[in-house]
Short mmCIF file of C-alpha atoms in Angstrom, two decimals:
data_model
loop_
_atom_site.label_atom_id
_atom_site.label_comp_id
_atom_site.label_asym_id
_atom_site.label_seq_id
_atom_site.Cartn_x
_atom_site.Cartn_y
_atom_site.Cartn_z
CA MET G 1 116.69 94.41 50.29
CA HIS G 2 116.57 94.76 53.96
CA SER G 3 117.41 98.57 55.73
CA LYS G 4 120.23 98.66 57.77
CA TRP G 5 117.66 101.03 60.55
CA PRO G 6 116.05 98.79 62.68
CA THR G 7 112.12 98.62 62.26
CA LEU G 8 109.88 100.52 64.92
CA ARG G 9 107.05 98.33 65.96
CA PHE G 10 104.14 99.07 68.15
CA ASP G 11 102.49 95.72 70.43
CA ARG G 12 98.79 96.77 70.61
CA ARG G 13 98.64 94.24 73.92
CA LEU G 14 100.89 97.26 75.50
CA LEU G 15 97.55 99.38 75.44
CA LEU G 16 95.06 96.80 75.75
CA ASN G 17 97.52 96.12 79.24
CA PHE G 18 97.61 99.67 80.41
CA ASP G 19 97.28 100.29 84.28
CA TRP G 20 94.14 102.63 84.29
CA VAL G 21 93.70 102.12 87.89
CA LEU G 22 97.42 102.59 88.90
CA LEU G 23 97.37 105.97 86.84
CA VAL G 24 94.32 107.03 88.43
CA ALA G 25 95.71 106.11 92.13
CA VAL G 26 99.10 108.39 91.19
CA LEU G 27 97.17 111.87 89.69
CA ALA G 28 94.81 111.14 92.65
CA VAL G 29 97.37 111.37 95.20
CA ILE G 30 99.63 114.28 93.25
CA GLY G 31 96.53 115.87 93.23
CA LEU G 32 95.92 116.30 97.15
CA GLY G 33 99.52 117.10 97.45
CA ILE G 34 99.78 120.00 95.56
CA ALA G 35 96.16 121.06 96.64
CA ASN G 36 98.02 120.49 100.42
CA LEU G 37 101.06 122.10 99.43
CA TYR G 38 98.55 125.30 97.69
CA SER G 39 97.49 125.75 101.52
CA ALA G 40 100.93 125.08 103.28
CA GLY G 41 101.93 128.13 101.49
CA TYR G 42 98.65 130.09 101.35
CA GLY G 43 99.77 133.78 101.99
CA GLY G 44 103.21 133.36 102.40
CA HIS G 45 106.19 134.94 100.79
CA ALA G 46 107.43 136.60 97.84
CA GLY G 47 108.42 134.34 95.11
CA THR G 48 107.36 131.52 93.42
CA PRO G 49 104.43 129.51 94.99
CA VAL G 50 105.94 125.94 96.18
CA TYR G 51 102.97 124.62 94.78
CA LEU G 52 103.96 126.24 91.08
CA LYS G 53 107.08 124.77 91.37
CA GLN G 54 105.55 121.21 92.49
CA LEU G 55 103.12 121.13 89.62
CA SER G 56 106.16 122.06 87.30
CA TYR G 57 108.32 119.16 88.67
CA THR G 58 105.57 117.07 88.31
CA LEU G 59 104.89 117.28 84.54
CA VAL G 60 108.44 116.78 84.19
CA GLY G 61 108.07 113.87 86.28
CA LEU G 62 105.29 112.57 83.86
CA GLY G 63 107.66 112.58 81.04
CA PHE G 64 109.79 110.40 82.75
CA PHE G 65 106.57 108.60 84.28
CA VAL G 66 105.54 108.12 80.04
CA LEU G 67 108.79 107.35 78.75
CA LEU G 68 109.87 104.48 81.44
CA MET G 69 106.36 103.13 81.07
CA GLY G 70 107.38 102.90 77.29
CA LEU G 71 110.87 101.13 78.04
CA ASP G 72 110.47 96.99 78.70
CA TYR G 73 111.54 97.16 82.12
CA ARG G 74 113.91 93.93 81.58
CA LEU G 75 116.75 96.62 79.67
CA LEU G 76 117.02 97.76 83.39
CA GLY G 77 118.58 95.00 84.77
CA LYS G 78 121.07 94.68 81.57
CA TYR G 79 122.10 98.29 82.29
CA ALA G 80 122.06 98.44 86.27
CA PRO G 81 125.49 98.27 86.28
CA VAL G 82 125.29 101.91 84.14
CA LEU G 83 122.86 103.01 86.25
CA TYR G 84 124.82 102.21 89.87
CA LEU G 85 127.81 103.73 88.58
CA ALA G 86 125.57 107.21 87.56
CA VAL G 87 124.42 107.42 90.90
CA VAL G 88 127.24 107.26 92.58
CA PHE G 89 129.38 109.28 90.47
CA ALA G 90 126.70 111.87 91.21
CA LEU G 91 127.25 110.90 94.58
CA VAL G 92 130.76 111.76 94.48
CA LEU G 93 129.96 114.90 92.62
CA ALA G 94 127.78 116.06 95.67
CA ALA G 95 130.15 115.58 98.34
CA VAL G 96 133.15 117.21 96.56
CA MET G 97 131.50 120.09 94.69
CA GLY G 98 127.35 120.22 96.28
CA LYS G 99 125.66 122.58 97.35
CA THR G 100 126.10 123.01 101.40
CA VAL G 101 122.40 124.07 103.09
CA SER G 102 121.78 123.97 106.66
CA GLY G 103 124.64 122.29 107.55
CA SER G 104 124.26 119.59 104.69
CA GLN G 105 126.51 118.74 101.33
CA ARG G 106 123.74 117.29 99.06
CA TRP G 107 122.89 119.14 96.56
CA ILE G 108 124.51 119.49 92.78
CA ASP G 109 123.07 122.69 91.43
CA LEU G 110 122.09 122.68 87.85
CA GLY G 111 121.32 126.29 87.35
CA ILE G 112 117.52 125.55 86.93
CA PHE G 113 116.97 122.63 89.33
CA ARG G 114 118.95 121.66 92.13
CA LEU G 115 119.68 117.59 92.09
CA GLN G 116 119.56 115.64 95.25
CA PRO G 117 121.61 112.47 93.97
CA SER G 118 120.34 110.15 97.33
CA GLU G 119 117.30 110.39 96.06
CA PRO G 120 117.38 108.63 92.71
CA ALA G 121 119.99 106.27 94.51
CA LYS G 122 117.20 104.48 96.16
CA LEU G 123 115.85 103.49 92.56
CA ALA G 124 119.15 102.51 91.55
CA LEU G 125 119.74 100.45 94.31
CA VAL G 126 116.27 98.42 93.66
CA ILE G 127 117.11 98.24 90.40
CA THR G 128 120.92 97.11 91.25
CA LEU G 129 119.62 95.08 93.96
CA ALA G 130 116.06 92.97 91.93
CA SER G 131 118.97 92.41 89.08
CA TYR G 132 121.46 90.99 91.10
CA TYR G 133 119.25 88.96 93.14
CA PHE G 134 117.17 87.54 89.62
CA ARG G 135 120.57 86.94 88.18
CA LYS G 136 122.12 84.62 91.28
CA ASP G 137 119.13 82.83 92.77
CA THR G 138 120.25 79.45 92.90
CA GLY G 139 116.73 78.31 94.69
CA LYS G 140 118.72 76.69 97.34
CA GLY G 141 118.95 80.38 99.66
CA PHE G 142 121.56 82.71 99.44
CA THR G 143 124.65 82.48 102.01
CA LEU G 144 126.12 85.67 103.64
CA PRO G 145 129.28 85.15 101.05
CA GLU G 146 126.42 85.65 98.07
CA LEU G 147 125.44 88.39 99.76
CA ALA G 148 128.81 90.57 100.16
CA ALA G 149 128.19 91.53 96.70
CA PRO G 150 124.45 93.18 97.73
CA MET G 151 126.66 94.56 100.84
CA ALA G 152 128.72 95.92 99.06
CA LEU G 153 126.59 97.73 96.84
CA THR G 154 124.43 99.20 99.74
CA GLY G 155 126.89 99.99 101.76
CA LEU G 156 129.11 102.39 98.92
CA PRO G 157 126.08 104.70 98.61
CA PHE G 158 125.18 104.45 102.13
CA VAL G 159 128.40 105.47 103.54
CA LEU G 160 128.30 108.45 100.53
CA ILE G 161 125.03 109.81 101.64
CA LEU G 162 126.06 109.30 105.54
CA LEU G 163 129.02 111.68 105.32
CA GLN G 164 126.94 114.36 103.68
CA PRO G 165 125.76 113.71 106.58
CA ASP G 166 121.41 112.51 105.69
CA LEU G 167 121.40 109.91 108.40
CA GLY G 168 117.76 109.48 107.29
CA THR G 169 118.11 108.69 103.73
CA ALA G 170 121.58 106.63 104.21
CA MET G 171 119.42 104.67 106.78
CA MET G 172 116.51 104.08 103.74
CA LEU G 173 119.31 102.67 101.89
CA ALA G 174 119.85 99.85 104.81
CA ILE G 175 116.07 99.35 104.89
CA LEU G 176 115.25 98.90 101.12
CA PHE G 177 118.46 96.85 101.77
CA GLY G 178 117.00 94.54 104.37
CA SER G 179 113.36 94.21 103.09
CA ILE G 180 114.31 92.90 99.29
CA THR G 181 116.84 90.29 100.75
CA LEU G 182 114.55 89.09 103.45
CA PHE G 183 112.07 88.88 100.30
CA VAL G 184 114.40 86.47 98.36
CA LYS G 185 115.17 82.83 100.06
CA LEU G 186 118.24 83.04 102.79
CA THR G 187 119.28 80.29 104.58
CA TRP G 188 118.73 80.59 108.26
CA PRO G 189 122.39 81.03 109.84
CA THR G 190 122.63 83.65 106.83
CA PHE G 191 119.41 85.33 108.72
CA ILE G 192 120.60 85.18 112.22
CA VAL G 193 123.68 86.59 111.33
CA LEU G 194 122.07 89.70 109.76
CA ALA G 195 119.91 90.07 112.25
CA SER G 196 123.12 90.33 115.19
CA GLY G 197 125.29 92.01 112.61
CA ALA G 198 122.29 94.88 112.38
CA VAL G 199 121.69 95.08 115.96
CA SER G 200 125.59 95.34 116.75
CA ALA G 201 125.89 97.91 114.43
CA ALA G 202 123.37 100.06 115.89
CA VAL G 203 124.63 100.04 119.23
CA VAL G 204 128.03 100.57 117.42
CA ALA G 205 126.13 103.68 115.79
CA TRP G 206 124.94 104.63 118.70
CA LYS G 207 128.29 105.16 120.41
CA TYR G 208 130.96 105.92 117.41
CA VAL G 209 129.14 107.19 114.12
CA LEU G 210 125.79 109.27 115.17
CA LYS G 211 127.06 112.81 115.85
CA PRO G 212 125.06 114.81 118.89
CA TYR G 213 122.72 116.93 117.42
CA GLN G 214 121.05 113.07 115.69
CA ILE G 215 121.58 111.51 119.29
CA GLN G 216 119.57 114.40 120.25
CA ARG G 217 116.78 113.86 117.66
CA ILE G 218 116.19 110.24 118.99
CA LEU G 219 116.47 111.68 122.89
CA THR G 220 113.83 114.15 121.94
CA PHE G 221 111.43 111.37 120.18
CA LEU G 222 111.97 109.49 123.74
CA ASP G 223 110.83 112.90 125.80
CA PRO G 224 109.85 115.78 123.28
CA GLU G 225 108.70 117.64 126.27
CA GLN G 226 112.01 117.74 128.17
CA ASP G 227 113.07 120.83 125.62
CA PRO G 228 109.59 122.14 124.01
CA SER G 229 110.88 125.43 122.75
CA GLY G 230 114.19 123.48 120.77
CA ALA G 231 114.24 119.94 119.31
CA GLY G 232 111.39 118.91 120.93
CA TYR G 233 109.31 122.03 119.42
CA HIS G 234 109.15 119.85 115.65
CA ILE G 235 107.25 117.08 117.24
CA LEU G 236 104.95 118.71 119.34
CA GLN G 237 104.01 121.20 117.04
CA SER G 238 103.03 118.50 114.43
CA LYS G 239 101.05 117.19 117.14
CA ILE G 240 99.68 119.69 118.25
CA ALA G 241 98.42 120.57 114.15
CA VAL G 242 97.26 117.09 114.01
CA GLY G 243 95.45 117.03 116.96
CA SER G 244 93.60 120.32 116.87
CA GLY G 245 92.53 119.02 113.36
CA LEU G 246 89.89 116.39 115.13
CA LYS G 247 87.04 114.56 113.56
CA PHE G 248 86.46 117.01 110.33
CA GLY G 249 89.25 119.47 110.35
CA LYS G 250 89.40 123.37 110.38
CA GLY G 251 88.51 123.20 106.38
CA TRP G 252 91.02 124.33 103.60
CA LEU G 253 93.01 127.07 104.02
CA GLN G 254 91.47 127.16 107.52
CA GLY G 255 94.66 126.02 109.70
CA THR G 256 96.40 127.90 111.76
CA GLN G 257 99.23 126.15 113.06
CA GLY G 258 100.97 125.73 110.07
CA HIS G 259 99.42 129.77 108.73
CA LEU G 260 100.78 131.48 111.73
CA ASP G 261 104.35 129.87 111.29
CA PHE G 262 104.03 127.72 114.58
CA LEU G 263 104.70 124.70 112.62
CA PRO G 264 108.21 124.19 110.60
CA GLU G 265 108.88 122.51 107.93
CA ARG G 266 104.62 122.40 106.47
CA HIS G 267 106.27 121.92 102.74
CA THR G 268 108.30 119.27 103.02
CA ASP G 269 108.87 116.78 105.90
CA PHE G 270 105.66 117.99 107.87
CA ALA G 271 103.29 118.59 105.07
CA PHE G 272 100.57 115.82 105.93
CA SER G 273 100.46 117.73 109.41
CA VAL G 274 98.73 120.44 107.47
CA TRP G 275 96.43 118.19 105.69
CA GLY G 276 95.72 116.39 109.19
CA GLU G 277 94.90 120.02 110.63
CA GLU G 278 92.99 121.36 107.98
CA TRP G 279 90.95 117.90 107.14
CA GLY G 280 90.26 116.20 110.27
CA PHE G 281 90.39 112.67 111.31
CA VAL G 282 88.09 111.89 108.56
CA GLY G 283 89.89 113.69 106.22
CA SER G 284 93.71 112.01 106.91
CA LEU G 285 91.13 108.62 106.59
CA VAL G 286 90.63 109.61 103.16
CA PHE G 287 93.94 110.51 102.23
CA LEU G 288 95.86 107.55 103.79
CA GLY G 289 93.34 105.62 101.66
CA CYS G 290 94.46 106.87 98.52
CA TYR G 291 97.77 106.66 99.42
CA PHE G 292 97.35 102.70 101.00
CA PHE G 293 95.49 101.48 98.20
CA LEU G 294 98.17 102.82 95.49
CA ILE G 295 100.51 100.50 97.53
CA LEU G 296 98.82 97.77 97.83
CA TRP G 297 98.05 98.08 93.90
CA GLY G 298 101.41 97.77 93.42
CA LEU G 299 101.49 94.75 95.21
CA ASN G 300 99.08 93.12 92.66
CA ILE G 301 101.76 94.03 89.88
CA ALA G 302 104.13 92.62 91.43
CA LEU G 303 102.06 89.41 92.10
CA HIS G 304 101.46 89.90 88.76
CA ALA G 305 104.52 89.96 86.98
CA LYS G 306 105.85 87.85 84.27
CA ASP G 307 109.28 86.62 85.36
CA LYS G 308 111.69 86.92 88.87
CA PHE G 309 112.89 90.09 87.81
CA GLY G 310 109.72 92.06 87.56
CA VAL G 311 108.71 90.70 90.69
CA LEU G 312 111.57 91.99 92.62
CA LEU G 313 111.68 95.31 91.14
CA ALA G 314 108.10 96.15 91.41
CA PHE G 315 108.26 94.62 94.82
CA GLY G 316 111.28 96.80 95.31
CA ILE G 317 109.47 99.67 93.96
CA VAL G 318 106.34 98.89 95.94
CA THR G 319 108.81 98.81 99.47
CA LEU G 320 110.39 102.07 98.63
CA LEU G 321 107.37 104.04 98.62
CA PHE G 322 106.06 102.23 101.40
CA TRP G 323 108.55 102.46 103.75
CA GLN G 324 109.11 106.31 103.04
CA ALA G 325 105.53 107.21 103.46
CA PHE G 326 105.54 104.98 106.95
CA ILE G 327 108.75 106.53 108.43
CA ASN G 328 107.23 110.14 107.45
CA LEU G 329 103.96 109.51 109.15
CA ALA G 330 105.38 108.03 111.78
CA MET G 331 107.64 111.08 112.19
CA VAL G 332 104.75 113.78 112.15
CA LEU G 333 102.70 111.42 114.36
CA GLY G 334 105.88 111.61 117.16
CA LEU G 335 106.06 107.95 116.63
CA LEU G 336 109.61 107.68 115.65
CA PRO G 337 112.43 110.15 115.67
CA VAL G 338 112.48 113.51 113.40
CA VAL G 339 114.99 111.87 110.29
CA GLY G 340 114.15 114.10 107.34
CA ILE G 341 112.26 111.30 104.77
CA PRO G 342 109.83 113.13 102.83
CA LEU G 343 106.11 111.47 102.55
CA PRO G 344 106.66 110.68 98.80
CA MET G 345 104.21 112.90 96.17
CA VAL G 346 103.17 115.24 98.82
CA SER G 347 106.49 116.92 100.54
CA TYR G 348 107.99 119.48 98.28
CA GLY G 349 110.96 118.16 96.35
CA GLY G 350 111.50 117.71 92.70
CA SER G 351 114.61 115.04 93.57
CA SER G 352 111.78 113.16 95.54
CA LEU G 353 108.75 113.99 92.91
CA LEU G 354 110.85 112.73 90.19
CA THR G 355 112.30 109.99 91.62
CA THR G 356 109.16 108.40 92.48
CA LEU G 357 107.37 109.02 89.55
CA MET G 358 110.32 107.12 88.00
CA GLY G 359 109.74 104.39 89.94
CA LEU G 360 105.89 104.66 88.93
CA GLY G 361 106.84 104.32 85.55
CA ILE G 362 108.57 101.68 85.84
CA LEU G 363 105.72 100.11 87.76
CA MET G 364 103.27 100.35 84.80
CA SER G 365 106.06 99.01 82.47
CA ILE G 366 105.77 95.79 84.77
CA ARG G 367 102.43 95.78 84.22
CA MET G 368 102.16 96.55 80.52
CA ARG G 369 103.45 93.58 79.54
CA ARG G 370 102.25 90.92 81.85
CA PHE G 371 101.54 89.46 78.86
CA LEU G 372 105.11 88.52 77.80
CA ILE G 373 105.60 84.50 78.17
CA VAL G 374 109.12 83.80 80.12
#
């Protein structure tokens, strides 16, 4: 007699392919990030310390990590439209009734947690683009008409996030689209048209789209000394903090730029400046070594994925991690304008941390299913 209920079966090969290296690398970066947040908030204001809040987000995020690594990643391709519509709905909800902080309306208050929908929107876009390119690829290279759909899928959340306004996160969606689209095969005419369009869009954005304060950020990046106590303050203080760490740093909890409140946003965008001041050049190299080992290991997972959807999905997740880290670190060192991109797993922020750990859980799912025959 057959039961009407599905039978749960556990494949032991999943455990045999568990990636301990990935898990250790993730926990190492999270541990360094929380230690850094402890120092950033040391002797600070009353209330729950940010490192404890980050720790609680970490525990929830690791729950999502375990949940998603147990899920067959191929189901994400099947349900990509549902995920996409869910984040678009959340972005619209944030625009209509979202909480406004510092002039930006980008959070949904859930009572115990303020969700920033633009963070999961990045991961949802990666899944959506991977699913589209996997299903539509003919092997001849994508033409411009074939890219109309992924461009529209990127454009909708791009505009919604730009209106919040959050230029940095909106640009991250455009970068994700560009990176994943270049990863798949394009025809040369398509590539030339896209490159020309990107340049033209930048010119139009500078003249008609960017707000005055956003233009000022770019001008400040080019010459921060023109307004050292105003628009250039963040970049100059960050460079002072990192530079004052010298070779071995001032020591944990001994940073002065952060603890004396010279360094703004030291829990979020400029968290790495605290690390650079307290651990110096050598400590920064160790930190970056751990971080970029994780990224390289992610590329290794993409390289050994058993199907093209797994390759595209893993590449997209690694791309998301890499570009956010690269832009944040370049911003901290004064090599790029301040655009409000967090350093994943290091900057304080529940939505960013949960999204990153969900992405890494999917990466683990791809690794654990490398034995599949497709």
